[in-house]
Short mmCIF file of C-alpha atoms in Angstrom, two decimals:
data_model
loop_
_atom_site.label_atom_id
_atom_site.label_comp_id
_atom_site.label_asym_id
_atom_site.label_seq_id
_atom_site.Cartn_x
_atom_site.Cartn_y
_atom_site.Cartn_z
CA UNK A 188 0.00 0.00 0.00
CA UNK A 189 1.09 3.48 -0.95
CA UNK A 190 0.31 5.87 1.62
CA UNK A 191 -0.06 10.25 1.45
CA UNK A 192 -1.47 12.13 4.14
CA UNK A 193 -1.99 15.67 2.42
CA UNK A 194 -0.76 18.51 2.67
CA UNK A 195 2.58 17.55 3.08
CA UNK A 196 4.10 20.73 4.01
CA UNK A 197 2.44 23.54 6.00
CA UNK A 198 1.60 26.11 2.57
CA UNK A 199 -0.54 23.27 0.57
CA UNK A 200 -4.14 23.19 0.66
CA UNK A 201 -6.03 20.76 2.31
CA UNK A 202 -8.30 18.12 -0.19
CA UNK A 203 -10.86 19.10 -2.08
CA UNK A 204 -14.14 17.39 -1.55
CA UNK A 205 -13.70 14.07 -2.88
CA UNK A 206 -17.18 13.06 -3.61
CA UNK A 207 -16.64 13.64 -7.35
CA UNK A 208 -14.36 10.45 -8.72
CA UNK A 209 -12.57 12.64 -11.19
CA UNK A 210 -11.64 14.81 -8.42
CA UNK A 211 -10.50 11.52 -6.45
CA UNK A 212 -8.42 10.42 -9.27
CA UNK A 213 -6.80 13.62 -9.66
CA UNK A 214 -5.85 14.79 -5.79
CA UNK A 215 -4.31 10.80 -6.28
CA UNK A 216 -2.28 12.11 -9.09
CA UNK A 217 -1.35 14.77 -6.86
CA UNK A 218 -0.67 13.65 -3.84
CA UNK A 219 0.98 10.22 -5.20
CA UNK A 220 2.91 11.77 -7.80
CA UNK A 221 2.29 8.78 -9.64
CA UNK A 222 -0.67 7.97 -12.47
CA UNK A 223 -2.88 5.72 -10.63
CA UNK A 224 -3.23 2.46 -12.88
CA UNK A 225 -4.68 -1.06 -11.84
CA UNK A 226 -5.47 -0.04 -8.18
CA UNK A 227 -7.49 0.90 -5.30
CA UNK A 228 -7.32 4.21 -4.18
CA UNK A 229 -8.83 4.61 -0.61
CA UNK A 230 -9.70 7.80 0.58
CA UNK A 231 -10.89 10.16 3.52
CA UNK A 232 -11.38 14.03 3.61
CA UNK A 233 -10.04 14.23 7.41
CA UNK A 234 -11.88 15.69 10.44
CA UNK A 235 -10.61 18.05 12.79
CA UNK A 236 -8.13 15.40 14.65
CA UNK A 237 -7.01 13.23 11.88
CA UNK A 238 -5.28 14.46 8.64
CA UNK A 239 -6.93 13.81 5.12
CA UNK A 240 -5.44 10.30 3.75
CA UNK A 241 -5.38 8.84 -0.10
CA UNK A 242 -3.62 5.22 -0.58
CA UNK A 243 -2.83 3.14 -3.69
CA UNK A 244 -2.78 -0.62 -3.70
CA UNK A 245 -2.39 -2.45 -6.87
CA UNK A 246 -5.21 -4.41 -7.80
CA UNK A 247 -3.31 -7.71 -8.25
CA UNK A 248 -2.28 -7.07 -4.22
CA UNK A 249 -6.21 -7.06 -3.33
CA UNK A 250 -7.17 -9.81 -5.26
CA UNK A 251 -4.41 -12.65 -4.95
CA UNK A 252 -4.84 -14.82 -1.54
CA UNK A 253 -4.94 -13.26 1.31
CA UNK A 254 -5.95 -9.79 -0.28
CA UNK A 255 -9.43 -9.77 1.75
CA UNK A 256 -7.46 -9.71 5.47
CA UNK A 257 -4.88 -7.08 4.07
CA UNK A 258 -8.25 -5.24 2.64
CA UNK A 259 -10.09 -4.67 6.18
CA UNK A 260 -6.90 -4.03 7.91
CA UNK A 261 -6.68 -1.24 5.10
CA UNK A 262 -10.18 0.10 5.88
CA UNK A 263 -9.40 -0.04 9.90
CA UNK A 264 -6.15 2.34 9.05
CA UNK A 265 -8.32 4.57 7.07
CA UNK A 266 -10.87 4.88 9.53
CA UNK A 267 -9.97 3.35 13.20
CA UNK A 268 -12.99 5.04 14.25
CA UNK A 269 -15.80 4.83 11.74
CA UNK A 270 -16.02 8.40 12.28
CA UNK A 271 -15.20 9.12 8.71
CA UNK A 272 -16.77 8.15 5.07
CA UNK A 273 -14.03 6.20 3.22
CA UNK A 274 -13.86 6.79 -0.20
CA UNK A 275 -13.05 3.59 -2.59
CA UNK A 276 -12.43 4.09 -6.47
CA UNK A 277 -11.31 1.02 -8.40
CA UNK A 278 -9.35 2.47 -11.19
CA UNK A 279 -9.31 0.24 -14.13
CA UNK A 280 -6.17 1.00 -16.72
CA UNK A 281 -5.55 4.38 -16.06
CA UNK A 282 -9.50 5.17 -15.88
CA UNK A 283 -9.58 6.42 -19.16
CA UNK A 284 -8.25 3.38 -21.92
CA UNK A 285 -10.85 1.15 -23.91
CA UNK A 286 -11.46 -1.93 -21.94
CA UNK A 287 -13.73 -4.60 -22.68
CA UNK A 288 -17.29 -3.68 -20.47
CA UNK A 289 -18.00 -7.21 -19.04
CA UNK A 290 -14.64 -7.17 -18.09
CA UNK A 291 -14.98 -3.61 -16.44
CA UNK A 292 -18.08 -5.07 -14.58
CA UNK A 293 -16.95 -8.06 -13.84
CA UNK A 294 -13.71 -6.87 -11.72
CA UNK A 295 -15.92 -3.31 -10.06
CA UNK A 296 -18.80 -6.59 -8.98
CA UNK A 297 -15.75 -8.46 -7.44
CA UNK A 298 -13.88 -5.26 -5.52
CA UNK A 299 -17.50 -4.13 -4.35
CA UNK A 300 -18.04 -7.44 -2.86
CA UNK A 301 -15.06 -8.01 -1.20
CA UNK A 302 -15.24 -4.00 -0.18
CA UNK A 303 -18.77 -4.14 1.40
CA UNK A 304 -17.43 -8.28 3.71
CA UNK A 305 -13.99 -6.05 4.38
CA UNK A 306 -16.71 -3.56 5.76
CA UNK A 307 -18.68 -5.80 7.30
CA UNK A 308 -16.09 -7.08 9.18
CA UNK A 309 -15.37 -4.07 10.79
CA UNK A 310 -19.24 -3.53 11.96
CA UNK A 311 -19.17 -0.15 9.48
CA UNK A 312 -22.09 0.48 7.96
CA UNK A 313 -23.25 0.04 4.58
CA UNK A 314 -22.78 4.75 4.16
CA UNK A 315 -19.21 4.42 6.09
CA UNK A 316 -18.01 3.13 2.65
CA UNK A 317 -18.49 4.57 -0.74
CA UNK A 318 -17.47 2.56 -3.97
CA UNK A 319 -16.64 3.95 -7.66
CA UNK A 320 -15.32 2.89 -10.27
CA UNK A 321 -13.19 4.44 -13.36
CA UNK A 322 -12.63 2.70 -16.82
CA UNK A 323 -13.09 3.78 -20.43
CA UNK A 324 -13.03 7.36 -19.72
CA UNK A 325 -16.35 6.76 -17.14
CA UNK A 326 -16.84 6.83 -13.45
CA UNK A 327 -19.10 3.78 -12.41
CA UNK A 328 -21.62 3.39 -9.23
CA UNK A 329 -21.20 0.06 -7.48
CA UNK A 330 -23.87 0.21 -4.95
CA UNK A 331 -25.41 -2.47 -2.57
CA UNK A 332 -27.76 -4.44 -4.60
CA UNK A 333 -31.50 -4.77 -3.81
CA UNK A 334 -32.48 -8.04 -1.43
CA UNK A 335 -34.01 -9.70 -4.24
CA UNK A 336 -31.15 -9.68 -6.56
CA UNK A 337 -29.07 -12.41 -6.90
CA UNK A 338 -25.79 -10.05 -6.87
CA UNK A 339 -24.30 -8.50 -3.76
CA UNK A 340 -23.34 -5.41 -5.56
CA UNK A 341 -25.21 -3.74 -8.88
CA UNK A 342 -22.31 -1.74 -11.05
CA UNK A 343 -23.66 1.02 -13.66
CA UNK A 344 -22.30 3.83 -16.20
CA UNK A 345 -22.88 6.78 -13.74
CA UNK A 346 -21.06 9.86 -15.31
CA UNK A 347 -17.71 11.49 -17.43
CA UNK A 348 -14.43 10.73 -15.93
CA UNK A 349 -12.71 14.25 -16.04
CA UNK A 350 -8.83 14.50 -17.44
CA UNK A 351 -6.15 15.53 -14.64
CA UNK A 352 -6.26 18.97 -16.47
CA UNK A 353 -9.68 19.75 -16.57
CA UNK A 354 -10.72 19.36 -12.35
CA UNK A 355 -10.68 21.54 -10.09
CA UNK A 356 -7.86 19.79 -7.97
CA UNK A 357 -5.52 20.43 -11.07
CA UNK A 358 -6.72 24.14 -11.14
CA UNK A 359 -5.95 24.80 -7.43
CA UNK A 360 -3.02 23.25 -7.31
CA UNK A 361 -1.66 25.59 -9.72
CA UNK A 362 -3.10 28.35 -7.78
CA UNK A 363 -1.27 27.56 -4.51
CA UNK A 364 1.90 27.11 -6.89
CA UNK A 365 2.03 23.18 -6.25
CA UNK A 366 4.31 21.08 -7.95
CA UNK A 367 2.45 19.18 -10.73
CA UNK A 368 3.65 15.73 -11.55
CA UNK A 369 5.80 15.49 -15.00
CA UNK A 370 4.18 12.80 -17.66
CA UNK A 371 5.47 9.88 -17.68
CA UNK A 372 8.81 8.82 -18.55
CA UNK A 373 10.01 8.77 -22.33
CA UNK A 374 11.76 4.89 -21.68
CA UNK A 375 12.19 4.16 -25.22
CA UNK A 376 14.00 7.64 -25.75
CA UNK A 377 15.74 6.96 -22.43
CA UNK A 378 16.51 3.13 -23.16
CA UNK A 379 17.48 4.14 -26.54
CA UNK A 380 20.14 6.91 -24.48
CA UNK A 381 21.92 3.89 -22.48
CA UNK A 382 22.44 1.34 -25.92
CA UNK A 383 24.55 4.73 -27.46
CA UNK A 384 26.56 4.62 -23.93
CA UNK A 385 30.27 4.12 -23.84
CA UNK A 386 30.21 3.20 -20.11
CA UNK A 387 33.62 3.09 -18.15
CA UNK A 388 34.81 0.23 -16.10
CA UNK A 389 34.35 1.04 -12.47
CA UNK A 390 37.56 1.50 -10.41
CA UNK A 391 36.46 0.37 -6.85
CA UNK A 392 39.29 2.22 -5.80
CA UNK A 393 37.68 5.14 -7.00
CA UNK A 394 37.50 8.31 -4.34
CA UNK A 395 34.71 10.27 -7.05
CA UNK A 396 32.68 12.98 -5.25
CA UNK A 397 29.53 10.94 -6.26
CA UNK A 398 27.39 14.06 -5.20
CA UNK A 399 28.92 16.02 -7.95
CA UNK A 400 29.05 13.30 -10.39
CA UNK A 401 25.02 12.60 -9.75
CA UNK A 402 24.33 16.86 -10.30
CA UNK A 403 25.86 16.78 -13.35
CA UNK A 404 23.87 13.92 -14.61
CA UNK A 405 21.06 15.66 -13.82
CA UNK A 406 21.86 18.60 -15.74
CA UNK A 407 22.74 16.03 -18.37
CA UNK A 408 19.81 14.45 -18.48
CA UNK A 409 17.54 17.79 -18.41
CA UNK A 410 19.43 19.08 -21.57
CA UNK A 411 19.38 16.13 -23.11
CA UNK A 412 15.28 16.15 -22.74
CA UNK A 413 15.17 19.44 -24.49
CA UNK A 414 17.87 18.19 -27.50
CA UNK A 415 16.45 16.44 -30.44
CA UNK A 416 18.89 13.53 -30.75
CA UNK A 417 22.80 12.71 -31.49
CA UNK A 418 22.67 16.07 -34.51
CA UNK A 419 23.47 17.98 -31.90
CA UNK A 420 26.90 16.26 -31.37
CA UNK A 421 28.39 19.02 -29.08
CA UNK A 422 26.22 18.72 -26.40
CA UNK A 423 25.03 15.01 -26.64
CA UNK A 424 28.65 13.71 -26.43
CA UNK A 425 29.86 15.14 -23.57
CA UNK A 426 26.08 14.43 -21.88
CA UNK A 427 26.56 11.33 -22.51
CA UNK A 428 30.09 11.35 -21.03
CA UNK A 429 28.49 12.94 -17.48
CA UNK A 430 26.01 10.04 -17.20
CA UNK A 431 27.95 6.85 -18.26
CA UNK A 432 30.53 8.45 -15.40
CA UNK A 433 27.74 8.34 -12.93
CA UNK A 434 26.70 4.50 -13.99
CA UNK A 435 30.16 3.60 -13.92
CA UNK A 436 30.19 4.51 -10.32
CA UNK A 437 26.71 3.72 -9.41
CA UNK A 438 28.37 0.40 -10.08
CA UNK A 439 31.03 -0.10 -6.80
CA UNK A 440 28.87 -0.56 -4.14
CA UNK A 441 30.17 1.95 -1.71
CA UNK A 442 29.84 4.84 -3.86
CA UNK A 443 25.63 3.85 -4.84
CA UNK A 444 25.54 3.70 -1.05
CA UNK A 445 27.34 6.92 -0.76
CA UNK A 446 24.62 8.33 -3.43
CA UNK A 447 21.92 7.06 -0.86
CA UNK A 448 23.42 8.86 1.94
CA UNK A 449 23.62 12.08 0.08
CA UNK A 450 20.02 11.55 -0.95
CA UNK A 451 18.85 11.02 2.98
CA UNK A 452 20.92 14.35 3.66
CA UNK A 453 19.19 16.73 1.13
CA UNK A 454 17.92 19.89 2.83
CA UNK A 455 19.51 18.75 6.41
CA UNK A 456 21.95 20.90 8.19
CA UNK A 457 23.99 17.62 9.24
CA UNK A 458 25.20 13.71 8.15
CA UNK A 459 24.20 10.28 8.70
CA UNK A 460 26.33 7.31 9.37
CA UNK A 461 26.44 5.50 6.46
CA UNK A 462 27.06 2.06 7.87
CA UNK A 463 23.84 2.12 10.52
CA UNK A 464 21.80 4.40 7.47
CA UNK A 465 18.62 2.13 7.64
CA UNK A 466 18.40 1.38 11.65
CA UNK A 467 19.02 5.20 11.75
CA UNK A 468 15.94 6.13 9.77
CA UNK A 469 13.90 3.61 11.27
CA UNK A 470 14.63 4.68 14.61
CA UNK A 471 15.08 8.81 14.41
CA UNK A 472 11.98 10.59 13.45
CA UNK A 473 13.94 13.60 12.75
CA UNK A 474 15.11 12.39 9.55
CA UNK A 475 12.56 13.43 7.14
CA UNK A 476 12.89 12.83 3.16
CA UNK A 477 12.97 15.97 1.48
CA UNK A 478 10.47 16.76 -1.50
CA UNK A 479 13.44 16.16 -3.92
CA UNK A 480 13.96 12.64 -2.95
CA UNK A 481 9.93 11.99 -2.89
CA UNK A 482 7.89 10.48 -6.15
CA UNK A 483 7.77 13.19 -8.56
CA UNK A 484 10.65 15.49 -6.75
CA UNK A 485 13.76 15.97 -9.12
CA UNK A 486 16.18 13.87 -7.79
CA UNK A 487 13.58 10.70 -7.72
CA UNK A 488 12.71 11.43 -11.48
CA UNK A 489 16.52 11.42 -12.38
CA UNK A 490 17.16 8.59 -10.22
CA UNK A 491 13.86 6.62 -12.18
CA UNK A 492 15.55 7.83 -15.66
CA UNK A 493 18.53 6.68 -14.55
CA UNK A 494 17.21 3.01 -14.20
CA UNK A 495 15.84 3.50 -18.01
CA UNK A 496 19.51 4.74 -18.86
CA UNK A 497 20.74 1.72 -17.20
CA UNK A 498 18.25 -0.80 -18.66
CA UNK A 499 18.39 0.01 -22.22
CA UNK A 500 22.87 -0.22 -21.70
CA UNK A 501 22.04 -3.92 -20.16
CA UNK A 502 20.51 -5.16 -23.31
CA UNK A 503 22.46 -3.18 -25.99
CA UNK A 504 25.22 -1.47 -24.87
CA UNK A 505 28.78 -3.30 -26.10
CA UNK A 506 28.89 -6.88 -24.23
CA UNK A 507 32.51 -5.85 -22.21
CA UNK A 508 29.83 -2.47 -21.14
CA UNK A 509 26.76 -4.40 -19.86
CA UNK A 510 28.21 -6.01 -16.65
CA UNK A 511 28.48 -2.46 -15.11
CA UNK A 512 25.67 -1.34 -16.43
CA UNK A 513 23.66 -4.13 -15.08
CA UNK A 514 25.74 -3.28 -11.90
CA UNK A 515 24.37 0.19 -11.85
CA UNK A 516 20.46 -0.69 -12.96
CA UNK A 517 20.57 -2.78 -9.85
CA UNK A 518 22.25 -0.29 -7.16
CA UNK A 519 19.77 2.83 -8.87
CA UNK A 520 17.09 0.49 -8.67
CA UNK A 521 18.05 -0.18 -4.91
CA UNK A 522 18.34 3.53 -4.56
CA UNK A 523 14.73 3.42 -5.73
CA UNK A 524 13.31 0.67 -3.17
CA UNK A 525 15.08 2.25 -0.04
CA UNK A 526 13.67 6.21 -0.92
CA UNK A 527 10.49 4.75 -2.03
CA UNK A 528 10.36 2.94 1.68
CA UNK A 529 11.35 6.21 3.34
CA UNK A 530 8.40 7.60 2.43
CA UNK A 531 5.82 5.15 3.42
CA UNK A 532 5.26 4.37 -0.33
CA UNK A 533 5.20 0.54 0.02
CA UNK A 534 3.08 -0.66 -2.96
CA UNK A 535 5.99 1.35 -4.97
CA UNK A 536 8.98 -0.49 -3.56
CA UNK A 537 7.44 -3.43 -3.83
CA UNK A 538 6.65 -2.86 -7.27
CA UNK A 539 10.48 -1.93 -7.80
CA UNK A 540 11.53 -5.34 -5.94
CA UNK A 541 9.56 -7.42 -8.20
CA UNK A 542 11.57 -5.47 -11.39
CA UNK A 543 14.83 -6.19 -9.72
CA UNK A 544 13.79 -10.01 -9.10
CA UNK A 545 13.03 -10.20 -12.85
CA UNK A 546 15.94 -9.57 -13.86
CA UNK A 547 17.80 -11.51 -11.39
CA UNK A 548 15.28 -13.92 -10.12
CA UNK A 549 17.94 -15.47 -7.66
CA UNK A 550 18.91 -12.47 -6.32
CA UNK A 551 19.87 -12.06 -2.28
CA UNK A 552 19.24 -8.64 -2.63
CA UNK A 553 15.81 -8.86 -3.78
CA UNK A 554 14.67 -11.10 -0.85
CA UNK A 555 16.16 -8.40 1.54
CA UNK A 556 14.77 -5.63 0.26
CA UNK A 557 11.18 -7.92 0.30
CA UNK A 558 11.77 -8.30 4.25
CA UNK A 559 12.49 -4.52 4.48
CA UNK A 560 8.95 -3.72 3.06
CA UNK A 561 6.95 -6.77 4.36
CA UNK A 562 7.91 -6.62 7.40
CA UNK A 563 6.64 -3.93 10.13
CA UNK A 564 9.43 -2.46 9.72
CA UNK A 565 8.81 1.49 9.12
CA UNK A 566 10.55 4.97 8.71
CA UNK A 567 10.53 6.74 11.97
CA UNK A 568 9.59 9.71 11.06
CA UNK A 569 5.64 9.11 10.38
CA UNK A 570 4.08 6.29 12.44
CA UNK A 571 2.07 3.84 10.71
CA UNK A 572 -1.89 5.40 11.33
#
């Protein structure tokens, strides 16, 4: 599960009313930072003691065994109380692509009924819970059925599903000057990036500031978004250069933990011991993540172009090139899991894990970083609600 508890600093706006699902969908967009696809987004507007609260659980999560338990205990986080109306919208796709309709009803019938037992089970009533639906560019009722159906729940076409840029939640945020998420990443442009690579062979001995290294892959990476392709030979060369030095390091272990300790620093006035990082950060609440290292911040996106760098050298970079860079996919994508983590965004990390065991399916790593985020172990610095 992917957790936000809006606003998250003290200038942002609290939600707006989430009784619209467009509205829903786009305050997820928001808050998440990521496009909500193949989930559950649970909801509640807050009350004068408890924050508002969105989360995102991938749909696959909900419905493989065991998905009903993790479902109530989901609903009892939202709501401890049943003070609050929870909010449920199964988004199917991305809410808005072409999908088959009996296959739209068929999954919004099977959420609705395992939404209204997870309810049951917590003695809320049949109001505490509200359940929508968004598919093929529609939002959909799934409502109680009537005792003399044969159905528990009865789905219909209710209304327009709204783009991101046409609610009101985009039109505020812009307002209160809030960062709106970037579109998605270009990964065949960025894929396409790592194959042209010439990537150098790491020296573990190496004593590279990887701080500086990483900000001027960044800058590499922003120019090269805004250059049309290898024409410009000037500029994409020595680009290039900046970011197949950062891989190249990303690939000795100390320095892509090095990277990871610069990344927990970012806006703090002080250091953290690199060899105790993780107990420290799941012990001291004063160790926050800064924006820049959240989904959506700019040293996360680099960080997730990175990976696409690093991918597309694995596959088609020279063959003496693609041990590092499969070296450095796997320490950016560990970069990924750990920040991911660090700010409570579980169903992420997860989602990262099961990339990394992919490609290495017998990989220690990847059963490590599972125990990290299935275990109740958690950041310090927001307890679990």
């Amino acid at each position: 599960m992917t957790m936000n508890i809006p606003p998250t600093a003290p200038h942002e706006p609290p939600l707006l009313p989430l009784a619209d699902p467009s509205e829903l969908l786009a305050q997820a967009h928001l808050s998440l930072a990521v496009m909500p696809c193949d989930c559950l987004l649970l909801a509640t507007a807050g009350t004068v003691t408890e924050p508002p609260m969105i989360t995102r659980s991938p749909l696959q999560d909900i419905t493989d065994p065991g998905g009903a338990e993790r479902l109530a205990h989901q609903l009892h986080l939202m709501a401890p109380g049943g003070d609050q109306v929870i909010e449920a919208l199964v988004v199917i796709g991305d809410g808005f692509q072409e999908v088959l309709e009996p296959l739209v009803r068929e999954i919004l019938e099977r959420l609705g009924e395992m939404l209204q037992q997870a309810a049951r089970s917590l003695a809320l009533d049949r109001e505490d819970v509200l359940v929508r639906g968004a598919a093929c560019g529609r939002w959909w009722s799934v409502d109680p059925a009537s005792s003399d159906s044969a159905a528990a729940v009865q789905v219909a076409a209710a209304g327009e599903l709204l783009p991101f840029s046409r609610t009101r939640t985009a039109a505020s945020a812009v307002l209160a000057g809030r960062c709106i998420p970037r579109p998605p990443l270009d990964t065949a442009r960025l894929r396409a990036l790592g194959a042209d690579l010439t990537i150098p062979a790491p020296d573990i001995s190496s004593r590279a500031d990887v701080g500086m290294l990483f900000a001027r892959a960044r800058t590499a990476l922003e120019r090269l978004e805004r250059t049309p392709g290898p024409d410009a030979q000037g500029v994409w060369m020595t680009e290039c250069e900046h970011i197949a030095a950062l891989l190249s390091a990303l690939a000795v272990d100390r320095l892509h933990w090095e990277l990871m300790g610069r990344c927990v620093e970012r806006g703090a006035a002080r250091k953290i011991d690199r060899e105790d990082l993780l107990p420290i950060l799941a012990s001291d609440g004063s160790w926050r993540p800064h924006a820049d290292v959240c989904a959506g911040g700019s040293w996360y996106r680099a960080l997730e172009e990175l990976q696409a760098v690093a991918a597309g050298a694995m596959t088609a970079a020279p063959v003496q090139e693609r041990s590092t860079a499969r070296c450095a996919w796997r320490a950016v994508t560990t970069l990924l899991v750990l920040l991911a983590w660090w700010n409570h965004r579980y169903a992420s990390a997860g989602e990262l894990v099961a990339a990394l065991e992919e490609v290495e399916p017998h990989s220690s790593l990847a059963r490590l970083l599972t125990r990290l985020i299935d275990t109740p172990v958690r950041p310090a610095w927001r307890a679990a609600p």
